[in-house]
Tab-separated table of C-alpha atoms in Angstrom:
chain	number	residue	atom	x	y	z
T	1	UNK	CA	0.000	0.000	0.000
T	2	UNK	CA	1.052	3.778	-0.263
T	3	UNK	CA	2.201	5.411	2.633
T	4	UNK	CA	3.725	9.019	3.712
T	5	UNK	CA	6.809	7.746	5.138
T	6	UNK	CA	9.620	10.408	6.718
T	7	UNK	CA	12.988	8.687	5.552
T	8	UNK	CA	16.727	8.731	6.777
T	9	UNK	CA	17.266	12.210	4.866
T	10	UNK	CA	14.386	13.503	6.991
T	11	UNK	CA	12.450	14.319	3.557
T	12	UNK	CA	8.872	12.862	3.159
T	13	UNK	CA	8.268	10.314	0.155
T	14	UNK	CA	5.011	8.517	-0.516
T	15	UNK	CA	6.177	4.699	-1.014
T	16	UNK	CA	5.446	1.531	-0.868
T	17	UNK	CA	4.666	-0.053	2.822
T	18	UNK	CA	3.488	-3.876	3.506
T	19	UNK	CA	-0.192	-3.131	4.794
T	20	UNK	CA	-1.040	-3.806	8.568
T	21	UNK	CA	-1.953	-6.729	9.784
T	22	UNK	CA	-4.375	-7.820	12.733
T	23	UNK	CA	-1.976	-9.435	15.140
T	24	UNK	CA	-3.911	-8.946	18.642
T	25	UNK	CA	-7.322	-9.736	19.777
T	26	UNK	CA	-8.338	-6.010	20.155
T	27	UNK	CA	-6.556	-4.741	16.989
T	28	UNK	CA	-8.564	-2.809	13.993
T	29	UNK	CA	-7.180	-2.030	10.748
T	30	UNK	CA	-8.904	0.848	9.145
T	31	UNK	CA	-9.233	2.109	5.854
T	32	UNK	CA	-8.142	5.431	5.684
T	33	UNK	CA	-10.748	8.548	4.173
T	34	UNK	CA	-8.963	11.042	5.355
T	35	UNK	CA	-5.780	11.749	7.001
T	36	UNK	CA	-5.178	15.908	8.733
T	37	UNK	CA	-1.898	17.480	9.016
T	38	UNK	CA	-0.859	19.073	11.812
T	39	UNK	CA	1.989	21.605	13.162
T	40	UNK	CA	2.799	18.348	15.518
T	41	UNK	CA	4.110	17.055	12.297
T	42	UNK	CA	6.136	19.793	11.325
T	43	UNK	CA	7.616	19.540	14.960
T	44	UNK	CA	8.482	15.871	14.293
T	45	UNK	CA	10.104	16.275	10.786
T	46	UNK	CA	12.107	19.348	12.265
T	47	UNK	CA	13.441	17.059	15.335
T	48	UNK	CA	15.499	14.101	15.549
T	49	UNK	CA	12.527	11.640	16.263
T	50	UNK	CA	13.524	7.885	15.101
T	51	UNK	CA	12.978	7.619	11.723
T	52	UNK	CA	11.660	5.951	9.291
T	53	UNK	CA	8.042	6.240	9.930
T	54	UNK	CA	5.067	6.673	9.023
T	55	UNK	CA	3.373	10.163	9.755
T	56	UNK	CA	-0.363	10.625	10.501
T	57	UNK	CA	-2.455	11.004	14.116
T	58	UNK	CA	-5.846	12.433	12.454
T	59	UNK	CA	-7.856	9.625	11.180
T	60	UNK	CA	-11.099	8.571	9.785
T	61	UNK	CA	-12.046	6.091	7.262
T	62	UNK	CA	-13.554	2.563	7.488
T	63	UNK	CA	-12.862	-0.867	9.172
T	64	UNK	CA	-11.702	-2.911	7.745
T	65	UNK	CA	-10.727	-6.119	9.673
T	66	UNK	CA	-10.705	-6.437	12.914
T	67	UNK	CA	-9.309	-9.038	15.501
T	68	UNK	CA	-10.916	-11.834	17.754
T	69	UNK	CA	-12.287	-10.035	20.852
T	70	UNK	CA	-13.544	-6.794	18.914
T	71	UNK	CA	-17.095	-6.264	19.655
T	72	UNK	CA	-17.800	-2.095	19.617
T	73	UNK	CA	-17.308	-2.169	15.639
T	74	UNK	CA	-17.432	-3.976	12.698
T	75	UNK	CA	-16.316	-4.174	8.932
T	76	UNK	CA	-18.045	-1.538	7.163
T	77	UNK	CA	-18.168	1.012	10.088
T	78	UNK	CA	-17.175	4.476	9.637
T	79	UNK	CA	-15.338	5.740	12.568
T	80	UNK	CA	-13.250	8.226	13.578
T	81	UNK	CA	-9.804	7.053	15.655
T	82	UNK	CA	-8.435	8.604	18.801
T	83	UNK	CA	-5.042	9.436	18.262
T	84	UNK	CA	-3.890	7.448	21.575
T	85	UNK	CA	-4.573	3.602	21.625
T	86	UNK	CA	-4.280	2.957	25.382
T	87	UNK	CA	-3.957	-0.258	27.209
T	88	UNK	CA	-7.235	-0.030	29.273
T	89	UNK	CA	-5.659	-1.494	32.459
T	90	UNK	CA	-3.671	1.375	33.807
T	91	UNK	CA	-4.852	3.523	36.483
T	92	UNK	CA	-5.312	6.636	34.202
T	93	UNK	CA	-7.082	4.161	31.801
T	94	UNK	CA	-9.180	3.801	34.402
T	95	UNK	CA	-9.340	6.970	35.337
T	96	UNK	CA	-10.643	7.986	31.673
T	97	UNK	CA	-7.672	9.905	31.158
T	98	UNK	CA	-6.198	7.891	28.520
T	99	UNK	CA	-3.464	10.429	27.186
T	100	UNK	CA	-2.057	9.366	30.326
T	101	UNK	CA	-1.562	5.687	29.816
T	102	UNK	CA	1.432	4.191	30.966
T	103	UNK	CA	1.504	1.743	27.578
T	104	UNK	CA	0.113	3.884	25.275
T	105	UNK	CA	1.062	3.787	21.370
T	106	UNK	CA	0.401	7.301	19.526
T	107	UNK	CA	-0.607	6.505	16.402
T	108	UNK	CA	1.608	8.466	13.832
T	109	UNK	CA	4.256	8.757	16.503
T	110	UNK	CA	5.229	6.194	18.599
T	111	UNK	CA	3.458	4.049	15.424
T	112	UNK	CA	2.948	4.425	12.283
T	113	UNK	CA	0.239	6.324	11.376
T	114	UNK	CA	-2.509	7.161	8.957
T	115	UNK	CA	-0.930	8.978	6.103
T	116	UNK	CA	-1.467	6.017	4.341
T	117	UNK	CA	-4.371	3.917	2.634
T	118	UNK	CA	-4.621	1.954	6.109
T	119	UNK	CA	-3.416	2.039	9.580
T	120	UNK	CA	-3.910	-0.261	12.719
T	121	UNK	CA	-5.127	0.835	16.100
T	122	UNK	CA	-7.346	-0.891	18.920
T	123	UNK	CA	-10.748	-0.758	19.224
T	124	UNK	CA	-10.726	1.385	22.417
T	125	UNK	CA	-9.640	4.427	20.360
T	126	UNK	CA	-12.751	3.804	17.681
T	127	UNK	CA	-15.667	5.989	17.495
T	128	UNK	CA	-18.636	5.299	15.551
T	129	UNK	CA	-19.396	8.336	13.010
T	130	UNK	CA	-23.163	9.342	12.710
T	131	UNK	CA	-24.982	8.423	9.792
T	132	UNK	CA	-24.062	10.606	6.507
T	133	UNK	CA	-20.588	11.782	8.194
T	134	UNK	CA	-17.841	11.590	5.782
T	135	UNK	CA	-14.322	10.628	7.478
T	136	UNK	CA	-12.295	13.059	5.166
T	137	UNK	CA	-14.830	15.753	6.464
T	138	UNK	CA	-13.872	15.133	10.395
T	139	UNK	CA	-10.806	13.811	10.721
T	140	UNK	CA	-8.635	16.492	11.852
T	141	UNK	CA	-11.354	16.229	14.526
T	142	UNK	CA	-9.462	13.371	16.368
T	143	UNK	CA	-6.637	15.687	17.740
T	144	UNK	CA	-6.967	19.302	16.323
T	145	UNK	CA	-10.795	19.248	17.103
T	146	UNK	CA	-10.435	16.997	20.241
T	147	UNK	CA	-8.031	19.323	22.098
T	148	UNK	CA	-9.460	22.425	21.272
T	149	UNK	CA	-12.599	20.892	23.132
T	150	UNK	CA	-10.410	19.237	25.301
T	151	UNK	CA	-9.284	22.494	26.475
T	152	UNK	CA	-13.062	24.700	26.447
T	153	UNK	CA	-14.587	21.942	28.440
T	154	UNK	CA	-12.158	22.199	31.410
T	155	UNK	CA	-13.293	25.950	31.396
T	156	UNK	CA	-17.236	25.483	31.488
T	157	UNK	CA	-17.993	26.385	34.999
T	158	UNK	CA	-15.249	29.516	34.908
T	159	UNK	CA	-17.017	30.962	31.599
T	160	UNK	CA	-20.159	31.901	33.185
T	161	UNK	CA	-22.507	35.077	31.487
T	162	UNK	CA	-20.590	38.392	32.142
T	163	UNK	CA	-16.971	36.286	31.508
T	164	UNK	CA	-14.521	37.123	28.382
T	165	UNK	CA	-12.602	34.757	26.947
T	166	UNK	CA	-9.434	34.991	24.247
T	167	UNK	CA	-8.662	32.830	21.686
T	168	UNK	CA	-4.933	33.076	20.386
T	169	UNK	CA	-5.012	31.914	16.988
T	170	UNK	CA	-7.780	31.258	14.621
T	171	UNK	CA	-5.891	28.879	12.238
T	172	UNK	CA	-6.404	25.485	12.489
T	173	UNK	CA	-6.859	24.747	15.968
T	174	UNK	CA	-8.483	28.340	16.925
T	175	UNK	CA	-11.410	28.443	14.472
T	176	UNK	CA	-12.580	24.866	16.188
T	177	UNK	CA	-11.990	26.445	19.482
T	178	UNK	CA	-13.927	29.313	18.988
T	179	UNK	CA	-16.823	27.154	17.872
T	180	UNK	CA	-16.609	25.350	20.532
T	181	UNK	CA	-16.640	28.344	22.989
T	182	UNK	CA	-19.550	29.522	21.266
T	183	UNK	CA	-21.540	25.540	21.482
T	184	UNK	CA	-20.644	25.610	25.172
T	185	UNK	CA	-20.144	28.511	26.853
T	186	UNK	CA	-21.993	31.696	26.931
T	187	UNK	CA	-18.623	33.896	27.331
T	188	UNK	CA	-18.049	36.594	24.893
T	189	UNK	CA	-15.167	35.756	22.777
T	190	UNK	CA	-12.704	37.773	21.571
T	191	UNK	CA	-9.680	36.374	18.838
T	192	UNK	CA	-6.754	37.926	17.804
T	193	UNK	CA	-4.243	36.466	14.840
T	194	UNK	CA	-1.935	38.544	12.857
T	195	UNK	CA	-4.179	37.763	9.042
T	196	UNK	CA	-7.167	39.216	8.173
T	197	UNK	CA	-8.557	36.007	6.517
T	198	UNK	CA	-8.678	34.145	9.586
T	199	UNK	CA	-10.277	36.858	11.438
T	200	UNK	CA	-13.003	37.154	8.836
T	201	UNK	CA	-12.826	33.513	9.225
T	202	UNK	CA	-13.834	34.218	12.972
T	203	UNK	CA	-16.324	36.801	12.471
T	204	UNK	CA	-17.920	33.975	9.969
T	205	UNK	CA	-18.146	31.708	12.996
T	206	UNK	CA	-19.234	33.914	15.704
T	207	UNK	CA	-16.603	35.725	17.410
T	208	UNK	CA	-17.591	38.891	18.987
T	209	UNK	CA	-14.898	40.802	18.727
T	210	UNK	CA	-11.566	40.359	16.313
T	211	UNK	CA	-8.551	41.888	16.984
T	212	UNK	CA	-5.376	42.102	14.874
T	213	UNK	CA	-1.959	41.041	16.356
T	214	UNK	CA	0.014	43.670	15.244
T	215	UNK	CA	2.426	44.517	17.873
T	216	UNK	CA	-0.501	46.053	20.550
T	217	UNK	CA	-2.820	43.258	20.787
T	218	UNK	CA	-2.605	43.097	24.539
T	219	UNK	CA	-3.452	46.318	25.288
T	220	UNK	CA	-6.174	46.372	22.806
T	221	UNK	CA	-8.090	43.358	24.487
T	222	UNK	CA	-7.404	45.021	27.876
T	223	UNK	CA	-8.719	47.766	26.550
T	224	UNK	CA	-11.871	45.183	25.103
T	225	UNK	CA	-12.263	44.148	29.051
T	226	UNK	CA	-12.621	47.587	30.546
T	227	UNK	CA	-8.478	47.263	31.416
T	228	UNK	CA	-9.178	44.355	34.084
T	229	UNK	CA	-8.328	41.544	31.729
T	230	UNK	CA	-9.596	38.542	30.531
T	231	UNK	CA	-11.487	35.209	32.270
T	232	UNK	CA	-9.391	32.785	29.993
T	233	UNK	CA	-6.911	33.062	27.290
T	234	UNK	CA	-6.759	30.251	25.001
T	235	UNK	CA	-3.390	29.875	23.174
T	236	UNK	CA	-3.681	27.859	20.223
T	237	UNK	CA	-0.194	28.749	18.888
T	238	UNK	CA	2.502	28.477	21.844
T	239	UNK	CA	5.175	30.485	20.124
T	240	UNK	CA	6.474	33.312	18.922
T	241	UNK	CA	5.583	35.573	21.774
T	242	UNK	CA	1.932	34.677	22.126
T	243	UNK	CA	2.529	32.544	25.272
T	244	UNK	CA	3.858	36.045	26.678
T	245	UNK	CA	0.537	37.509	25.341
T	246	UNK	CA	-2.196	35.138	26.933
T	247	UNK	CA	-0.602	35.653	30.498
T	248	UNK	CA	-0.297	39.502	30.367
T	249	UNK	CA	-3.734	39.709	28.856
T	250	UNK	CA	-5.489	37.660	31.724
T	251	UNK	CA	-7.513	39.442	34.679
T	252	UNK	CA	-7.651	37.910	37.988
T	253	UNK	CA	-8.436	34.564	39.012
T	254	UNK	CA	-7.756	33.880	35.391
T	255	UNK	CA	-7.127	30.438	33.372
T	256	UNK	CA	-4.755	30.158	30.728
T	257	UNK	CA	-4.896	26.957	28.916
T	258	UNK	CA	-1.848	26.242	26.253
T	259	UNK	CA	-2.824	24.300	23.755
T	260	UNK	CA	-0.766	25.227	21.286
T	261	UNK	CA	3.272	24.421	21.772
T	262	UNK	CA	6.818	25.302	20.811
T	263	UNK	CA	7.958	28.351	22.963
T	264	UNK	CA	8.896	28.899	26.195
T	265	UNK	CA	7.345	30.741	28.628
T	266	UNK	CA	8.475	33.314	31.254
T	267	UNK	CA	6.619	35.073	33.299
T	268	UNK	CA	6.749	37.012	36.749
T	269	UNK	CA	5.445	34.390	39.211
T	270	UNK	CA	4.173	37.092	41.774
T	271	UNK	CA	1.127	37.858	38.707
T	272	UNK	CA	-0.126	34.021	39.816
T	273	UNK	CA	0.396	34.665	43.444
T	274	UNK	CA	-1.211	38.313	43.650
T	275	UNK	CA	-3.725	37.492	41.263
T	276	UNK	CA	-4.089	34.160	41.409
T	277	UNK	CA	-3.625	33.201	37.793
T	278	UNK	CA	-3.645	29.418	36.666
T	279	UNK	CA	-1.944	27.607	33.420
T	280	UNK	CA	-3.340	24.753	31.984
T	281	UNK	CA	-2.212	22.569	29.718
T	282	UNK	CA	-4.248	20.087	27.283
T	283	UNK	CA	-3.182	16.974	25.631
T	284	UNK	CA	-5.494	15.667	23.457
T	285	UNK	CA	-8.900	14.837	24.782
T	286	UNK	CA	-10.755	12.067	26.386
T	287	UNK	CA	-12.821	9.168	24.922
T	288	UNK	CA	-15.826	10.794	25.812
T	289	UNK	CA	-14.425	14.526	24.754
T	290	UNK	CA	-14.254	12.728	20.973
T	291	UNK	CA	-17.988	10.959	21.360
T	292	UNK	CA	-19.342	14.814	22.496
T	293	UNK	CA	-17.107	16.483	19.758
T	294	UNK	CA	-18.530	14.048	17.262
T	295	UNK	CA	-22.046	15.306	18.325
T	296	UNK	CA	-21.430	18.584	18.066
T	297	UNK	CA	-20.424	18.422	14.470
T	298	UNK	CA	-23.541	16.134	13.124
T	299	UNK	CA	-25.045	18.889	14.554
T	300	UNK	CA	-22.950	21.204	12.881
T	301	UNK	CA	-22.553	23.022	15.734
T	302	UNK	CA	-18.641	22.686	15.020
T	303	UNK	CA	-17.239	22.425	11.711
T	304	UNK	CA	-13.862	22.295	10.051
T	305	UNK	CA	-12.657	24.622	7.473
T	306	UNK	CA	-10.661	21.794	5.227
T	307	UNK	CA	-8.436	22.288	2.003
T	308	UNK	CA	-8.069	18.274	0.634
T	309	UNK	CA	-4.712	17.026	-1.182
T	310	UNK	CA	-4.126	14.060	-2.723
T	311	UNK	CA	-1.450	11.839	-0.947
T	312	UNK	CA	0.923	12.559	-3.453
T	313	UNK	CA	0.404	16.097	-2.221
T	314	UNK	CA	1.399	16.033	1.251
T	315	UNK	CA	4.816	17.526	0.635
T	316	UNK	CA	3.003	20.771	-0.822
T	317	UNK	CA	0.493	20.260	1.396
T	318	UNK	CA	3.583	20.704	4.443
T	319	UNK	CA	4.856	23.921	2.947
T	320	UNK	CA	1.433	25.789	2.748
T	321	UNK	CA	1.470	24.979	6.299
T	322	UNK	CA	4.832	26.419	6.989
T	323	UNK	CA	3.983	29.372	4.615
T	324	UNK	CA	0.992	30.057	6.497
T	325	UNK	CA	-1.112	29.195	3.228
T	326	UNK	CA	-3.386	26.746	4.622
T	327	UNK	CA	-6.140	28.245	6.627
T	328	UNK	CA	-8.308	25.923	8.604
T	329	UNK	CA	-6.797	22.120	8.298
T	330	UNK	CA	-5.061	20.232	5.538
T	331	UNK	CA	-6.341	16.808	5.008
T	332	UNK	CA	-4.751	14.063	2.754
T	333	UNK	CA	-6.619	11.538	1.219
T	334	UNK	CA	-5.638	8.498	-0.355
């Protein structure tokens, strides 16, 4: 089968791959429909992560075959495939908290992945899709969608009416996070990124107020929040100074939830002592986080903005990403 495969020269090739085979009683081969592309890739072609490998921890598509004790799914079903196939036995496993297994494989990390016409995972990481979904149309969902939720749900009870919140970014993780705000919450939202198309992007999906990063975007969403700062900041980048920006633009008793990654942070610790400030960070999502997401978008409540390439693409479709080209998600399909 064809596969994206990242090679000794750290360049990406689409070759030839022997296709997955069912060698446990809980594993699930599934055909792939659609395959997203994240900055968590760029992060892994850029580093010195064991290579070769194949790339890809957004899936959807259909199963395929599946092994002995499978019972939640069968051949034909289209589902949508949490990035993290966890043991089930740990504590965290038990816990629900799966991104915390002690044994867990990360598809398209710690295992090959999805850019491909199939991958293998375990059943515990399936999700059913509703009737009519297509998999190419959600599967950025299973980690770009899940921890933007991920990271909204964990602020329910702080966003109450009367609360702001910010949303760093509206690119690919920030326009699901704003929807999800918006689904949840009834906090008045307020998103800053440096482009004018994904602020009109915003406006499009209900942000109430848009502000350009152009050197003063703190002061202009203190300014937003009558100078006392915001509820929660939610920083779907993690770099280039906006990691700086979420914690100066937070009021007190504020959360700041990175989502985003790649920076550093530094900031004066007496701000979180005096004013009681929090950060939060998100990996992924839950099991149940993907089954709510999933909801939400039949409902179409949350929806991706999506620009498809071909398989063959997926080295053009890397440098629109690094060009800041792509707006919304890229998704490869086989």
């Amino acid at each position: 089968m064809k596969a994206v495969r990242l090679g000794d020269d750290r360049r990406l090739r689409v070759e030839d791959v022997d296709e997955p085979k069912v060698e446990g009683p809980w594993d699930v081969i599934v055909k792939i429909g659609g395959a997203g592309l994240c900055r968590t890739d760029l992060h892994l072609l850029d580093s010195g992560f064991p290579i070769p490998y194949t790339l890809g921890h957004e899936n959807a598509g259909w199963v395929t075959e599946i092994g002995s004790a499978v019972t939640n799914v069968a051949v034909g079903d289209a589902v949508i495939a949490h990035p993290i196939a966890s043991c089930g036995l740990c504590l965290e496993c038990h816990r629900g908290e799966i991104a915390r297994c002690a044994s867990q494989q990360f598809v398209g990390i710690s295992a090959d992945g999805g850019m491909a016409e199939a991958v293998k995972t375990n059943a515990r990481a399936l999700v059913k899709l509703p009737s009519g979904m297509e998999p190419r149309d959600v599967a950025a969902h299973s980690d770009a969608g899940l921890s933007a939720y991920h990271a909204v749900k964990k602020a329910i009870h702080h966003l109450v009416p009367g609360t702001t919140a910010v949303v760093i970014g509206a690119g690919g993780l920030g326009h699901i996070g704003l929807q999800c705000l918006k689904a949840l919450t009834t906090t008045r939202v307020i998103v800053v990124d440096p482009l004018e198309p994904a602020l009109e992007l915003a406006r499009k999906l209900g942000a109430d107020e848009v502000v350009v990063a152009d050197g003063r975007q703190v002061d202009k969403v203190k300014e937003l929040t009558g100078w006392i700062g915001a509820d929660a900041v939610f920083d779907f980048v993690g770099e280039h100074g906006a990691q700086q920006d979420a914690g100066a633009m937070l009021g007190r008793g504020g959360l700041h939830f990175v989502v985003g990654y790649g920076g550093t942070m530094e900031m004066p610790t007496i701000d979180f002592v005096m004013q009681e400030k929090s950060v939060i960070g998100n990996q992924v999502g839950t099991y149940i986080d993907l089954v709510e997401l999933m909801e939400l978008a039949a409902s179409g409540q949350v929806s991706l903005h999506n620009k498809v390439y071909p398989l063959e693409a997926v080295v053009d479709a890397v440098e629109d990403l690094r060009a800041g080209r792509l707006q919304g998600r890229g998704v490869l399909v086989p």
